[in-house]
PDB file of C-alpha atoms in Angstrom:
ATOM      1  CA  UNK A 152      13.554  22.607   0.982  1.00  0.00           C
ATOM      2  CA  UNK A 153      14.562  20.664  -1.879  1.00  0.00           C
ATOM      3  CA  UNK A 154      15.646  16.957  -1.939  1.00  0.00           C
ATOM      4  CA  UNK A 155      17.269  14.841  -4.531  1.00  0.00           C
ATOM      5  CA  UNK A 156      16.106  11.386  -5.006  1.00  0.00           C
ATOM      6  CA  UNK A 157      18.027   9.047  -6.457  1.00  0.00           C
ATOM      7  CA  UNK A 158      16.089   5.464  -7.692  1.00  0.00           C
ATOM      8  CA  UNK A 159      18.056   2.478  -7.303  1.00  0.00           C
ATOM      9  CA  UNK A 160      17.012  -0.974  -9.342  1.00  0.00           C
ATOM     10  CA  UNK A 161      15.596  -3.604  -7.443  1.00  0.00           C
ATOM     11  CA  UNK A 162      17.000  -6.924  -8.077  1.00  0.00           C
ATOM     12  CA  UNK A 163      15.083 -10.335  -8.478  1.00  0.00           C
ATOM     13  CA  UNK A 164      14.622 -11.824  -4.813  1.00  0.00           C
ATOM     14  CA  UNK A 165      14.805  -8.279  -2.684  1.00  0.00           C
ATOM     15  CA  UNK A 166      12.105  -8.244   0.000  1.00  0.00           C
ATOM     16  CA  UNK A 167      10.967  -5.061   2.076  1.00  0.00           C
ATOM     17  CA  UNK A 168       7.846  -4.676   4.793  1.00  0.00           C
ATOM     18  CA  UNK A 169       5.978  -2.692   6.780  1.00  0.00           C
ATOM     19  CA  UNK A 170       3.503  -3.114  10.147  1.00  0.00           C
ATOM     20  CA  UNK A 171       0.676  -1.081  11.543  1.00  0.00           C
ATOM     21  CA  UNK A 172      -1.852  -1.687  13.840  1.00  0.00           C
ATOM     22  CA  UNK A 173      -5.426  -0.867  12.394  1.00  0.00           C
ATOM     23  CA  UNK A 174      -7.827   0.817  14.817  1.00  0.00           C
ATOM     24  CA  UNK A 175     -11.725   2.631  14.660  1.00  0.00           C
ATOM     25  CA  UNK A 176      -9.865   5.511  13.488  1.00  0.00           C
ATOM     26  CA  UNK A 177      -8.450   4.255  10.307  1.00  0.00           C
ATOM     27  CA  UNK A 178     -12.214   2.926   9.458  1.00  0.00           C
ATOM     28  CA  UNK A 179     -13.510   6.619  10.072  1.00  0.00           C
ATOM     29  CA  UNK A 180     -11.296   8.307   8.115  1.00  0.00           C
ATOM     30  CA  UNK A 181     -10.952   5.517   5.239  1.00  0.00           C
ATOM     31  CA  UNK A 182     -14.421   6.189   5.238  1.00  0.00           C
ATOM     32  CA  UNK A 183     -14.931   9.432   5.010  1.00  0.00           C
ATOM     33  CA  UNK A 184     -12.123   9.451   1.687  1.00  0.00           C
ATOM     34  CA  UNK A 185     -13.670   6.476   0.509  1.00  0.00           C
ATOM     35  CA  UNK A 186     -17.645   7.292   1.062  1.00  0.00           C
ATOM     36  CA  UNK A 187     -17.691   3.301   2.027  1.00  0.00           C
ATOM     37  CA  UNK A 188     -20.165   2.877   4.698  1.00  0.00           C
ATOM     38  CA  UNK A 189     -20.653  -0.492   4.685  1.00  0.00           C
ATOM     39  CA  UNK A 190     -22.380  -1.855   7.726  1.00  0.00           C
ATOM     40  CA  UNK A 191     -20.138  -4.739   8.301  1.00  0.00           C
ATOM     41  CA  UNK A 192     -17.282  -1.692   8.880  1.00  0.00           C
ATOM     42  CA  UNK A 193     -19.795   0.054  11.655  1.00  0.00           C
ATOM     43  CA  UNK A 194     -22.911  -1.787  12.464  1.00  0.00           C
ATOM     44  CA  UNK A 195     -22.181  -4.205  15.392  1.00  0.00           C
ATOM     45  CA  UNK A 196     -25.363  -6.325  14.820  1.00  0.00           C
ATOM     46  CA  UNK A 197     -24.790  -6.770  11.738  1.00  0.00           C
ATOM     47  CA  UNK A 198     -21.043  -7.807  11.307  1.00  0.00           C
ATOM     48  CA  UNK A 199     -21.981 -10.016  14.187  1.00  0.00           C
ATOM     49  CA  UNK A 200     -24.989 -11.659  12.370  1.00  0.00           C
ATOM     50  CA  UNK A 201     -22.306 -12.160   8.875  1.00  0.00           C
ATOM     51  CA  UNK A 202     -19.518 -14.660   8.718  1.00  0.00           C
ATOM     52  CA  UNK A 203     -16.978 -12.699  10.297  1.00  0.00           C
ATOM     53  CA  UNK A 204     -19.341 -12.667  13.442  1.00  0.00           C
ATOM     54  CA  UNK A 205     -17.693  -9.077  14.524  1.00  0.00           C
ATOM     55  CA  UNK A 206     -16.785  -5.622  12.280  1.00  0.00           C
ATOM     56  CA  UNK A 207     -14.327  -6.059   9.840  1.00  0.00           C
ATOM     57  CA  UNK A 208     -11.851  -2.897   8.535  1.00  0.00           C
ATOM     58  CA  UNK A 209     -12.287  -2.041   4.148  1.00  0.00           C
ATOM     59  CA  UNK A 210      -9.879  -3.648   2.273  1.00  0.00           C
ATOM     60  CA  UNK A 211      -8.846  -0.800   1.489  1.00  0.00           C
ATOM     61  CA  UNK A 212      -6.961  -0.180   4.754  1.00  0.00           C
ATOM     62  CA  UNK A 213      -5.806  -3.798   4.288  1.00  0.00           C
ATOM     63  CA  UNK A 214      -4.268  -2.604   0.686  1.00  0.00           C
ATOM     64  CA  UNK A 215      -3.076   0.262   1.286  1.00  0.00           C
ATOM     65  CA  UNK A 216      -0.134  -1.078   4.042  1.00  0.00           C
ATOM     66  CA  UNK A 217       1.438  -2.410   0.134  1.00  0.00           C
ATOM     67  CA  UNK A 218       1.353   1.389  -1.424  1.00  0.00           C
ATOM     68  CA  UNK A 219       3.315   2.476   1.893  1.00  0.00           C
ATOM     69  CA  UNK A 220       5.753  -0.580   1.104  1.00  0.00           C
ATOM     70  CA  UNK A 221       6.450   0.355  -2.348  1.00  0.00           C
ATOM     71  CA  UNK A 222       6.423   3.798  -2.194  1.00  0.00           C
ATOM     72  CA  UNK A 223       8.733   3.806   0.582  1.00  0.00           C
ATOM     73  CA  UNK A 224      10.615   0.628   0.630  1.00  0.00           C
ATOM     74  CA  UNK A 225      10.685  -1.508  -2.773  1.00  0.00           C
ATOM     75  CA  UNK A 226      11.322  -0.028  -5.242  1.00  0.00           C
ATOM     76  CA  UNK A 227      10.575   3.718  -3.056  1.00  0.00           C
ATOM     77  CA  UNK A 228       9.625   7.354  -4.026  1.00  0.00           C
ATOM     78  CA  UNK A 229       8.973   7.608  -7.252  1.00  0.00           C
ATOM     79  CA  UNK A 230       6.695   4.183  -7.502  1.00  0.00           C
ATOM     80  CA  UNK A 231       3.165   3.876  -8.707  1.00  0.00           C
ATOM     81  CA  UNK A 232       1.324   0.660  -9.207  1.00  0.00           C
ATOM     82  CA  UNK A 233       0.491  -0.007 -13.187  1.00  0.00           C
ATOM     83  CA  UNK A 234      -1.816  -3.253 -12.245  1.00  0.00           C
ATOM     84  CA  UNK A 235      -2.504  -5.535  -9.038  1.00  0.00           C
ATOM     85  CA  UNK A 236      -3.772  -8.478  -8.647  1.00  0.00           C
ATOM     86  CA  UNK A 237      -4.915  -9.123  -5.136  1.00  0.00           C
ATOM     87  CA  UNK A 238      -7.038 -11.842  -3.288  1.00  0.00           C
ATOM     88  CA  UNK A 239      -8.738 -11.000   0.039  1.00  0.00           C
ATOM     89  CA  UNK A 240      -8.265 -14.088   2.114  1.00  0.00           C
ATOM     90  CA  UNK A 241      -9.404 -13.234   5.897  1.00  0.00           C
ATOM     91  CA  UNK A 242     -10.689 -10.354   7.321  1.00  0.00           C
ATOM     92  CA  UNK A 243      -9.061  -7.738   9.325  1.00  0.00           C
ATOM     93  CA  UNK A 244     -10.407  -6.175  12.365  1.00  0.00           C
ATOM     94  CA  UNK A 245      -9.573  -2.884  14.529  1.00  0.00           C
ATOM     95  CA  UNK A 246      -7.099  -3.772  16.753  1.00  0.00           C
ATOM     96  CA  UNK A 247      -4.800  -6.506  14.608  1.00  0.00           C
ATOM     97  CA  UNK A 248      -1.471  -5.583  12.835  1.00  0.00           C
ATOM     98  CA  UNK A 249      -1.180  -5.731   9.804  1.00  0.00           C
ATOM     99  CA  UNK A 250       2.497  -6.213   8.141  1.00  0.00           C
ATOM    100  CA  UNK A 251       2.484  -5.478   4.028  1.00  0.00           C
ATOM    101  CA  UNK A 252       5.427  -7.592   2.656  1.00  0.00           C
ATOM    102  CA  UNK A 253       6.531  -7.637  -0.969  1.00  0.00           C
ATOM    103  CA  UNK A 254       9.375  -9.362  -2.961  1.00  0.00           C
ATOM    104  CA  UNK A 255      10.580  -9.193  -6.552  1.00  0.00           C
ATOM    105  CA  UNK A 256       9.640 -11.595  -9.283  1.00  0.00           C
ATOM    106  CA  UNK A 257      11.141  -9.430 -12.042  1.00  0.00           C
ATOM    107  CA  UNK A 258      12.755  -6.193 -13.047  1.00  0.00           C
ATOM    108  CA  UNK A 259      12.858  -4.860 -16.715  1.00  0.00           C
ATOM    109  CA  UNK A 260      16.380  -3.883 -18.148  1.00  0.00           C
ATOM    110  CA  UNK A 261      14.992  -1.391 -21.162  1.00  0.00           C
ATOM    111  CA  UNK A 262      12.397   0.590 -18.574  1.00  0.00           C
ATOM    112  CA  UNK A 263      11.593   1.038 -14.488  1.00  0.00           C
ATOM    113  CA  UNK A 264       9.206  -1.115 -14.137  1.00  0.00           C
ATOM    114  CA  UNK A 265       8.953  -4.236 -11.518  1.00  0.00           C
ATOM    115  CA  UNK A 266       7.111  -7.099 -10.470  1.00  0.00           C
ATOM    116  CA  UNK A 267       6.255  -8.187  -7.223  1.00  0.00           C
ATOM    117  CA  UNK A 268       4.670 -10.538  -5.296  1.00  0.00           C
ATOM    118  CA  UNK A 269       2.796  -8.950  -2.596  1.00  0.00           C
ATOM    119  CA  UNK A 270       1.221 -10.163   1.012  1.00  0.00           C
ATOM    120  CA  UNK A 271      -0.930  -8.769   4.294  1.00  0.00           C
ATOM    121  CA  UNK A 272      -0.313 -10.765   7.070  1.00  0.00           C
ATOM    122  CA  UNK A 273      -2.376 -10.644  10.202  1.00  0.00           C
ATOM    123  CA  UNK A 274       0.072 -10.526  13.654  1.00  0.00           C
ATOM    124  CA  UNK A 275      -1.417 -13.862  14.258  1.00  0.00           C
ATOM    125  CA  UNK A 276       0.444 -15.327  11.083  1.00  0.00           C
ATOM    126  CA  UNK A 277      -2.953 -15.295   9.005  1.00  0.00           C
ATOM    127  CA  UNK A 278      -2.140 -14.184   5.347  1.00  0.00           C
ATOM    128  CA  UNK A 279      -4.943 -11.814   4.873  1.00  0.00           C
ATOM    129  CA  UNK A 280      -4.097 -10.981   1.342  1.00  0.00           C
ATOM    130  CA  UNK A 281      -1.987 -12.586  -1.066  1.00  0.00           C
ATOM    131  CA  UNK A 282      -1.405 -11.141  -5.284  1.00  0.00           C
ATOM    132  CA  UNK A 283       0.753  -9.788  -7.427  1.00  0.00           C
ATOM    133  CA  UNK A 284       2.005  -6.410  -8.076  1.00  0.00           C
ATOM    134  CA  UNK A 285       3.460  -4.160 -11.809  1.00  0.00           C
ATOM    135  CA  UNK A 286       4.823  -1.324 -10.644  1.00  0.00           C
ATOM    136  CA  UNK A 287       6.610   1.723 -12.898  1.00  0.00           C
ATOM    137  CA  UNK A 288       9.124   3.770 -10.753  1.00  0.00           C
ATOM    138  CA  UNK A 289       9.513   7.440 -11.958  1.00  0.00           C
ATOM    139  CA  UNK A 290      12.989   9.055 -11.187  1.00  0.00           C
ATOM    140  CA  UNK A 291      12.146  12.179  -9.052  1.00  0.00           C
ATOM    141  CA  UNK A 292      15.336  14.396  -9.179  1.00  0.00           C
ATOM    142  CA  UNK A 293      14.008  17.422  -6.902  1.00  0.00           C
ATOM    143  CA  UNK A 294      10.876  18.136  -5.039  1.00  0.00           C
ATOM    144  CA  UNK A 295      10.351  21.152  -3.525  1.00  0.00           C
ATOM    145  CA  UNK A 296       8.101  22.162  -0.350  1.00  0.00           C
ATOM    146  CA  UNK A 297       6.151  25.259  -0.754  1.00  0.00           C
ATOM    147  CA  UNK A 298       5.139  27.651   1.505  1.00  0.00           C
ATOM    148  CA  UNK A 299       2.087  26.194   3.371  1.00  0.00           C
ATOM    149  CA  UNK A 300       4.028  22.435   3.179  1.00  0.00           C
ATOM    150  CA  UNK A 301       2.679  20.727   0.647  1.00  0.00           C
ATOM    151  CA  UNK A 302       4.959  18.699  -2.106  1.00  0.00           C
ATOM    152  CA  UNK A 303       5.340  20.193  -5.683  1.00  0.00           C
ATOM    153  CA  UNK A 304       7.383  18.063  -8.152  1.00  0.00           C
ATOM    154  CA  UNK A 305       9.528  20.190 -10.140  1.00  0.00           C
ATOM    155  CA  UNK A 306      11.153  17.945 -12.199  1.00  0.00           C
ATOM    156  CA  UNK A 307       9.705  14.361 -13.129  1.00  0.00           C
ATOM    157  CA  UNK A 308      11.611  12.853 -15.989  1.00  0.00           C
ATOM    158  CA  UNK A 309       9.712   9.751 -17.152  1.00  0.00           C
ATOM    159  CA  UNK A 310      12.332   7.650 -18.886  1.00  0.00           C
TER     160      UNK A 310
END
């Protein structure tokens, strides 16, 4: 199967955003990618005994809701982060949604690259991360499936 992607430029002011509710899973797995075994993540006692009194998820999993948004949303496929700047301001714990929300500062005229300001908000309204985002967005023209489903880029012109 073979798709053709077409990247459009963001303009100063665009917003985009996506939600997902964090569970015990996403700690397992982000775990077992990360090698993060924090007790605060498993350890009941312990979390309970910190200052966030119960477990908390890695930021990580808090993060990673912003490379969905940009590599879906704003500015979409093709988009990899060149530098962040993020805060952790609250935790987040199994169970809360999460919505990743970013907005652009800036755009470049002579190359693909973008600024944004980027968020985590709790479903509660608590920001749970708050930063800044450079991101470089890479036209893809065609990508082609193989056989057994993964995604082989066949042609990535870097302009």
């Amino acid at each position: 199967m073979t798709r053709n992607l077409t990247r459009t430029t963001p303009f100063v002011g665009q917003t985009a955003e996506l939600s997902r509710t964090v569970d015990d899973n996403d700690i397992a797995l982000f775990t077992q990618l990360s090698g993060d075994r924090n007790p605060l993540h498993y350890d009941h006692a312990a979390a309970k005994a910190s200052r966030f009194g119960e477990i908390v998820v890695q930021g990580g999993i808090t993060s990673a809701i912003l490379n969905a948004v940009v590599a879906e949303k704003l500015p979409g496929p093709g988009t990899v982060f060149l530098e962040v700047n993020w805060a952790f301001k609250a935790p987040v714990r199994p169970g809360d949604t999460i919505t990743g929300r970013v907005e652009v500062t800036s755009t470049r005229t002579d190359k693909p690259i973008t600024e944004l300001k980027t968020s985590v908000v709790r479903d509660d309204g608590t920001v749970v991360l708050d930063g800044t985002a450079v991101c470089y967005t890479m036209d893809l023209t065609s990508r082609t499936v193989n056989d057994i489903g993964r995604f082989r880029a066949d042609t990535v012109p870097l302009r």
